[in-house]
PDB file of C-alpha atoms in Angstrom:
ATOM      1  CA  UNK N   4     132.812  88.752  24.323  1.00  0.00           C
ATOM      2  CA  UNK N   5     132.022  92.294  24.692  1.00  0.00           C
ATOM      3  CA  UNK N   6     130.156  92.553  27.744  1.00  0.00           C
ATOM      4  CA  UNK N   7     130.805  90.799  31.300  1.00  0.00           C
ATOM      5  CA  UNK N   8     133.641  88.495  32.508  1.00  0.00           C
ATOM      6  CA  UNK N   9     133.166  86.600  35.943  1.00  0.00           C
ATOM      7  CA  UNK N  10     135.782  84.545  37.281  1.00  0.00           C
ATOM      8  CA  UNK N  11     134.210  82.313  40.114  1.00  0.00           C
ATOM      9  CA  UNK N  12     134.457  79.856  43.141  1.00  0.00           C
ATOM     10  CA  UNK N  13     137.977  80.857  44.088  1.00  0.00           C
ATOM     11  CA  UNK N  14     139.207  81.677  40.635  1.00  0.00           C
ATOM     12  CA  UNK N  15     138.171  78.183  39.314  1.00  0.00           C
ATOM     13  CA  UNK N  16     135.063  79.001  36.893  1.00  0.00           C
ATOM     14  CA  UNK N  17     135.305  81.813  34.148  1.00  0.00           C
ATOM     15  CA  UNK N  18     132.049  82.711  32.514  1.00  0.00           C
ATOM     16  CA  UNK N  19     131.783  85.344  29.728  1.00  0.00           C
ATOM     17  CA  UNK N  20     128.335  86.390  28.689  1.00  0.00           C
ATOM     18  CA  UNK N  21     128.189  87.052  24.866  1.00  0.00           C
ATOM     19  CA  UNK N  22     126.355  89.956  23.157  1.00  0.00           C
ATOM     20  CA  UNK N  23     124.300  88.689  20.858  1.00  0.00           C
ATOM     21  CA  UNK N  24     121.467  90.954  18.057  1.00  0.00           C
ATOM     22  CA  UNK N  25     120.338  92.869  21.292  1.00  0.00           C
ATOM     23  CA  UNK N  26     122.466  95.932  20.262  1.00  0.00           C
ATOM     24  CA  UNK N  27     121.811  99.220  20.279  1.00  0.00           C
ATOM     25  CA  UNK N  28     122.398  99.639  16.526  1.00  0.00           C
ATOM     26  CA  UNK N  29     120.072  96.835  15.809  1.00  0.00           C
ATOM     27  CA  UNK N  30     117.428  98.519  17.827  1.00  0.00           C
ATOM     28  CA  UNK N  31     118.267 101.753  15.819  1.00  0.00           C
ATOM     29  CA  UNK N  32     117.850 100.046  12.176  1.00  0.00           C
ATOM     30  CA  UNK N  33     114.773  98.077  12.988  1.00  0.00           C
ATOM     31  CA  UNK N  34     113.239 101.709  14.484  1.00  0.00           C
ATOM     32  CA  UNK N  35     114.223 103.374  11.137  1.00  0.00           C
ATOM     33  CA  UNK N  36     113.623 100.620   8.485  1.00  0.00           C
ATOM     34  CA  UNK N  37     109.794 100.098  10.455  1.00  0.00           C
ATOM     35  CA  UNK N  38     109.720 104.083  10.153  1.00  0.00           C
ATOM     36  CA  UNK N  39     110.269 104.571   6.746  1.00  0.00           C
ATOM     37  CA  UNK N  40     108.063 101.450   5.354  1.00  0.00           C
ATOM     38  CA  UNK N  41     105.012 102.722   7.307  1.00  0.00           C
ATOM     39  CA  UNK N  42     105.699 106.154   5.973  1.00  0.00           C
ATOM     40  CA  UNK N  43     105.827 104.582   2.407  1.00  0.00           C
ATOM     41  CA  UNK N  44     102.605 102.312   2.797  1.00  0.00           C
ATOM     42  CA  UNK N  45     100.600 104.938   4.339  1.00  0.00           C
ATOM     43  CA  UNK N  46     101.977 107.133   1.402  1.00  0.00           C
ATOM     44  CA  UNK N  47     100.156 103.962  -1.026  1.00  0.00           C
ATOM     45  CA  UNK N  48      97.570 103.933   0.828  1.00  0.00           C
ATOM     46  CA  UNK N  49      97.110 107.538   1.059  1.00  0.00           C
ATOM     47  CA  UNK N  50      97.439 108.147  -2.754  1.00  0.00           C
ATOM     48  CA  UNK N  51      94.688 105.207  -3.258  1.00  0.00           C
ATOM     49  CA  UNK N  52      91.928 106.892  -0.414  1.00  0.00           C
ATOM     50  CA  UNK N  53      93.091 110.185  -1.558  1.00  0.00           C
ATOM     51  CA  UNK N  54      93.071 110.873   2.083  1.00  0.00           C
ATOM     52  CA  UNK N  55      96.054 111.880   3.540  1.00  0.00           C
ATOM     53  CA  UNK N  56      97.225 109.748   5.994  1.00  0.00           C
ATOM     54  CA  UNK N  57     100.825 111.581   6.596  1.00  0.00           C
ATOM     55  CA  UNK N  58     102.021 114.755   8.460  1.00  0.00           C
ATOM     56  CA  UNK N  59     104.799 115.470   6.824  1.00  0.00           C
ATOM     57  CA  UNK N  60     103.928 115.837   2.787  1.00  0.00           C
ATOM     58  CA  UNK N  61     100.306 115.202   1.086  1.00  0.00           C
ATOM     59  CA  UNK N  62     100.684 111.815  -1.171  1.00  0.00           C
ATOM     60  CA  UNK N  63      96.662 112.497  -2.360  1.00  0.00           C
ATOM     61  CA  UNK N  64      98.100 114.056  -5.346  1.00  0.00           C
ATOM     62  CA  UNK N  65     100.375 110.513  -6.282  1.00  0.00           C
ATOM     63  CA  UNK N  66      98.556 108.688  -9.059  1.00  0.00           C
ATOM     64  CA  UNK N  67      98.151 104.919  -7.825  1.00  0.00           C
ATOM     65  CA  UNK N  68      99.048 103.387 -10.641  1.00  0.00           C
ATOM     66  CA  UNK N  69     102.179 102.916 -11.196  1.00  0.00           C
ATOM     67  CA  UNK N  70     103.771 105.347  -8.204  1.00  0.00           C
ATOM     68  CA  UNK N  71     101.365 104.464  -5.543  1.00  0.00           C
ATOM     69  CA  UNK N  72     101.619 101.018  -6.047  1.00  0.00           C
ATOM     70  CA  UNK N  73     105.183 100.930  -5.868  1.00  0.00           C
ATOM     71  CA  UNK N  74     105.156 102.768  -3.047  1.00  0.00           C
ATOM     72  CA  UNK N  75     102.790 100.255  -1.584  1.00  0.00           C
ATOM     73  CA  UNK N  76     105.189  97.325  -2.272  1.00  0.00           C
ATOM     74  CA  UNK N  77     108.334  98.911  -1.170  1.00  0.00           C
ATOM     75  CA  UNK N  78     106.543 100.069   2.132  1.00  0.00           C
ATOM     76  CA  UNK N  79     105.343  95.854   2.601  1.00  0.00           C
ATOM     77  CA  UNK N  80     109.084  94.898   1.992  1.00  0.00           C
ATOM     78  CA  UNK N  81     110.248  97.277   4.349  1.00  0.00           C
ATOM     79  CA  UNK N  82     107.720  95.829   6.723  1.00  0.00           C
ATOM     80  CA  UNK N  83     108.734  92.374   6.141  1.00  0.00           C
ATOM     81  CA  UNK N  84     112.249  93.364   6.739  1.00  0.00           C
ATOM     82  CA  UNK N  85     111.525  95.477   9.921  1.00  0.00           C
ATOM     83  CA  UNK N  86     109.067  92.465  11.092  1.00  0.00           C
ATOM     84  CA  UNK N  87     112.977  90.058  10.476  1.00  0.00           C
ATOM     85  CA  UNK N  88     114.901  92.457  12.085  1.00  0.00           C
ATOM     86  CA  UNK N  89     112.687  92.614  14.993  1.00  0.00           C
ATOM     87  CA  UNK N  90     111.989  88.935  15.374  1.00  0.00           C
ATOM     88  CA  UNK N  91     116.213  88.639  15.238  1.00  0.00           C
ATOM     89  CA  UNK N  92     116.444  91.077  18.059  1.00  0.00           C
ATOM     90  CA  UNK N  93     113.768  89.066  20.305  1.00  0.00           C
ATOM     91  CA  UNK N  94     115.265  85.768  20.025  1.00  0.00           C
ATOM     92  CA  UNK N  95     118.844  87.069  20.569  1.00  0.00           C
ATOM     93  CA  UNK N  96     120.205  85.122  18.044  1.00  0.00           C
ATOM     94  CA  UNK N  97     124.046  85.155  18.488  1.00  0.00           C
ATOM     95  CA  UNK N  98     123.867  85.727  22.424  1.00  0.00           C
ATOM     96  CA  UNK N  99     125.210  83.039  25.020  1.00  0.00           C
ATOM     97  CA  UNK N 100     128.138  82.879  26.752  1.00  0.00           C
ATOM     98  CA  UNK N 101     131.315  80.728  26.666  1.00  0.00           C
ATOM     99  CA  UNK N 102     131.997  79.178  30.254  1.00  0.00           C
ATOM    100  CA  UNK N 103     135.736  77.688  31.314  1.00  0.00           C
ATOM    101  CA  UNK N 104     135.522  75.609  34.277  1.00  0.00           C
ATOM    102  CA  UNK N 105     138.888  73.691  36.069  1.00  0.00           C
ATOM    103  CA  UNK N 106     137.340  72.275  38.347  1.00  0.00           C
ATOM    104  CA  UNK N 107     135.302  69.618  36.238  1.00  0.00           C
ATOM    105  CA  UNK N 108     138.032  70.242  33.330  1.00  0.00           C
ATOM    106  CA  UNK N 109     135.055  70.982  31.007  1.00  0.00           C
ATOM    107  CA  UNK N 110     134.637  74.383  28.373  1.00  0.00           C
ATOM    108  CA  UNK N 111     131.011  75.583  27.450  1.00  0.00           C
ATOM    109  CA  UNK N 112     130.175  77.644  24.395  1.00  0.00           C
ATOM    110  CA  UNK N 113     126.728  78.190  23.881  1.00  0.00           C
ATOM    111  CA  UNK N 114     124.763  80.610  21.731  1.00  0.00           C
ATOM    112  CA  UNK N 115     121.255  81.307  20.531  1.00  0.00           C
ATOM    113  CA  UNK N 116     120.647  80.831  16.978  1.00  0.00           C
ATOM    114  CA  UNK N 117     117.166  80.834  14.663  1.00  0.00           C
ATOM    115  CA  UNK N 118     113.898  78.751  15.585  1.00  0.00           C
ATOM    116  CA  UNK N 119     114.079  75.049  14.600  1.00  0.00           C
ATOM    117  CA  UNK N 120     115.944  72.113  15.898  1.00  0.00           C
ATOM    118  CA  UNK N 121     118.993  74.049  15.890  1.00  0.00           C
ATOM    119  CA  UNK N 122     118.439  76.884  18.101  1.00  0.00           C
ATOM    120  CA  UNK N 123     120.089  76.062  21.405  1.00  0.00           C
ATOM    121  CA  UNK N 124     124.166  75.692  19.898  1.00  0.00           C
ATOM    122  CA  UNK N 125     125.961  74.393  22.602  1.00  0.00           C
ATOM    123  CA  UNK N 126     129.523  72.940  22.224  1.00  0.00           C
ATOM    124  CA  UNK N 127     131.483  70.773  24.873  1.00  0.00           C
ATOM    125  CA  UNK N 128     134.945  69.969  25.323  1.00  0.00           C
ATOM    126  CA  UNK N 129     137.376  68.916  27.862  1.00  0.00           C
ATOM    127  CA  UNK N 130     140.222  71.652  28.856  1.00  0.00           C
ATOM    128  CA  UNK N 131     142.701  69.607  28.193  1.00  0.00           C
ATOM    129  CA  UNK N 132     141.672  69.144  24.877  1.00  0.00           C
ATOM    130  CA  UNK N 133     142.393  73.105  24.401  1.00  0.00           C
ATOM    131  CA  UNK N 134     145.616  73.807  22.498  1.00  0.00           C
ATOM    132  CA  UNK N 135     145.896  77.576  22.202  1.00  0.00           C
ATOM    133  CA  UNK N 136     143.529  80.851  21.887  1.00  0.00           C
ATOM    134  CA  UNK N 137     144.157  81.952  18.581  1.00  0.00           C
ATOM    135  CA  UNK N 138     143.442  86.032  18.094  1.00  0.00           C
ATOM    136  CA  UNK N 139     142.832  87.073  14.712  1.00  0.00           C
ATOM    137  CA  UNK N 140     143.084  90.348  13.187  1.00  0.00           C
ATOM    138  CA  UNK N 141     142.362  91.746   9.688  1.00  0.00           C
ATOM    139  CA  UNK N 142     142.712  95.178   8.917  1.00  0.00           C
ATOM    140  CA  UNK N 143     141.140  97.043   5.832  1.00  0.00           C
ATOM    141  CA  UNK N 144     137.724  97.845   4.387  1.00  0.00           C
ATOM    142  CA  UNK N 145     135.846  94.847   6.250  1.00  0.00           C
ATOM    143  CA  UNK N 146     138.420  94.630   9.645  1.00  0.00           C
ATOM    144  CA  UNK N 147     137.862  91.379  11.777  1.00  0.00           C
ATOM    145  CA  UNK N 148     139.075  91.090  15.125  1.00  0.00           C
ATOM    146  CA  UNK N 149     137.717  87.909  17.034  1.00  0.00           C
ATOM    147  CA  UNK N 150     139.157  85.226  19.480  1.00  0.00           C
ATOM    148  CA  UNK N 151     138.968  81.260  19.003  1.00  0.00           C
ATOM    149  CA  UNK N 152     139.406  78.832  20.970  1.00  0.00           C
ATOM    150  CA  UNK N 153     142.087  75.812  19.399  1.00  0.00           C
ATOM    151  CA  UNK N 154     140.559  72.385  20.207  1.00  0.00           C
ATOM    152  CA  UNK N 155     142.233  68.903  18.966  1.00  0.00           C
ATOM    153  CA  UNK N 156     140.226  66.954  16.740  1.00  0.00           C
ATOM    154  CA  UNK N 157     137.750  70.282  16.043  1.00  0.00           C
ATOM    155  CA  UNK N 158     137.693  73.412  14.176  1.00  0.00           C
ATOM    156  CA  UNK N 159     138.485  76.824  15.525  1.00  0.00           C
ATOM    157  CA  UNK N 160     135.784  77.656  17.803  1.00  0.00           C
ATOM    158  CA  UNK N 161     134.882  81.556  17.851  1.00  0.00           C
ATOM    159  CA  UNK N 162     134.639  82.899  21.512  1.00  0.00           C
ATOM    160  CA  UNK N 163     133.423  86.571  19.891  1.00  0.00           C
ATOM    161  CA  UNK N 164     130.679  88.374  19.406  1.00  0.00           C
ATOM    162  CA  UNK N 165     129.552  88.582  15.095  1.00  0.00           C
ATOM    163  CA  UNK N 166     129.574  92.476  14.510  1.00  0.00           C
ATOM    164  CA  UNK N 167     131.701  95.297  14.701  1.00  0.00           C
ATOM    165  CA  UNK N 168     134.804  94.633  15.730  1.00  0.00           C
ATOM    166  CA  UNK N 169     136.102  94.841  19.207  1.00  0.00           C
ATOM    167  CA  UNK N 170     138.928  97.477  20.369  1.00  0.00           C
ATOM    168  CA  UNK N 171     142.275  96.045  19.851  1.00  0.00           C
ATOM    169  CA  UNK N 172     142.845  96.479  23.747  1.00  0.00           C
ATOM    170  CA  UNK N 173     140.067  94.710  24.914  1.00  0.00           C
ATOM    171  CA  UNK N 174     140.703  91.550  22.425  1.00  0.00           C
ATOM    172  CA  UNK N 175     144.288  91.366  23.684  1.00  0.00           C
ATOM    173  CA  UNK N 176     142.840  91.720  27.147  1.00  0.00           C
ATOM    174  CA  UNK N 177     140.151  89.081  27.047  1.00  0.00           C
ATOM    175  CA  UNK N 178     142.544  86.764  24.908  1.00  0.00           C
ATOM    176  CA  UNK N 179     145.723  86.959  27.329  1.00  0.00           C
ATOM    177  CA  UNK N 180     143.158  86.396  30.253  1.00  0.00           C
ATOM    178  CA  UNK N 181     141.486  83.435  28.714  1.00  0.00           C
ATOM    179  CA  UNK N 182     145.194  81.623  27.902  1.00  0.00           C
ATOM    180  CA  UNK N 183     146.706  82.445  31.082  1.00  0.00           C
ATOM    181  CA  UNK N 184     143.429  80.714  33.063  1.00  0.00           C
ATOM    182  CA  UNK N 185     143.632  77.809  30.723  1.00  0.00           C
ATOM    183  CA  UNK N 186     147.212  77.479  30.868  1.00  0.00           C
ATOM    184  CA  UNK N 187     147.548  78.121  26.820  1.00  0.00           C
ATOM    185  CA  UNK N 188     149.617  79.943  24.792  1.00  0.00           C
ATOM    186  CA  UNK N 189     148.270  82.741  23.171  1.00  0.00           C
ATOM    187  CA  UNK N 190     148.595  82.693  19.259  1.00  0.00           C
ATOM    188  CA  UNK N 191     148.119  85.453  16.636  1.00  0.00           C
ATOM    189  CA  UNK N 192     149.785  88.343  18.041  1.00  0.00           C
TER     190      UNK N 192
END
């Protein structure tokens, strides 16, 4: 959940925007990965001109073939990657926002995901359908620490940001204010 949570209309609506690929770390990768695969095609084409194109070092002295070329083709894929990572932080993919509402007795998820007929994820239930918010927490090399939502008849829905993991105060936070507004218990801890 990892950003904002609004409880609204005399305590009867709680909306909780999601973070989605707009992240400052994804902004940092994409800058570095479309750093270093210009600096490796300008290095190609550089050693194939033999005019240096780069501040830094002087690739006119690289023989194009073989380490100019493979320069060139590890500076495209880098590009191509870059061009991904970039088109992943535009569309959001991952953002949304999960929204709880008593009055109509109705829960929201929705979340961006990639072009094509699937891109607007949306799931509806009815609060009463809600059994419990499960927290889950792995420790180790890969930790996890996300919240789900319990629903009859469905799988665990995740209410949490995909990512690095969230600060074991803030999960138990979010998760014992989310069960106590939907009148669940709280599992997993």
């Amino acid at each position: 959940m990892t950003t904002s949570t609004t409880i609204n209309k005399g305590d009867s609506v709680l909306h909780q925007k999601v973070l989605g690929s707009r992240r400052l770390s994804n902004y940092w990768w994409a800058s570095i990965v479309t750093l270093g695969a210009t600096g490796f095609l300008l290095a190609a084409i550089s050693s194939y001109l033999k005019v240096n194109l780069l501040i830094v070092t002087d690739p006119t002295q690289l023989i194009f073939v073989p380490q100019g070329l493979v320069m060139g083709l590890y500076g495209i894929a880098g590009l191509l990657l870059a061009l991904y990572l970039w088109l992943v932080i535009l569309l959001d993919v991952g953002g949304g926002y999960n929204e709880f509402n008593r009055e109509t007795g109705k829960v929201k998820i929705f979340r961006w995901g990639f072009p094509g007929k699937n891109r607007r994820i949306e799931i509806d239930c009815n609060t009463q359908d809600v059994q419990s918010v499960r927290v889950q927490i792995k420790e180790g090399l890969n930790p996890l620490r996300a919240l789900y939502l319990r629903v009859k008849g469905r799988r665990d829905i995740p209410l949490t940001r995909v990512g690095q993991p969230m600060p074991l105060k803030d999960l138990e936070t979010q998760g014992a204010e989310l069960a106590r507004f939907l009148g669940v218990p709280l599992d997993g801890l």
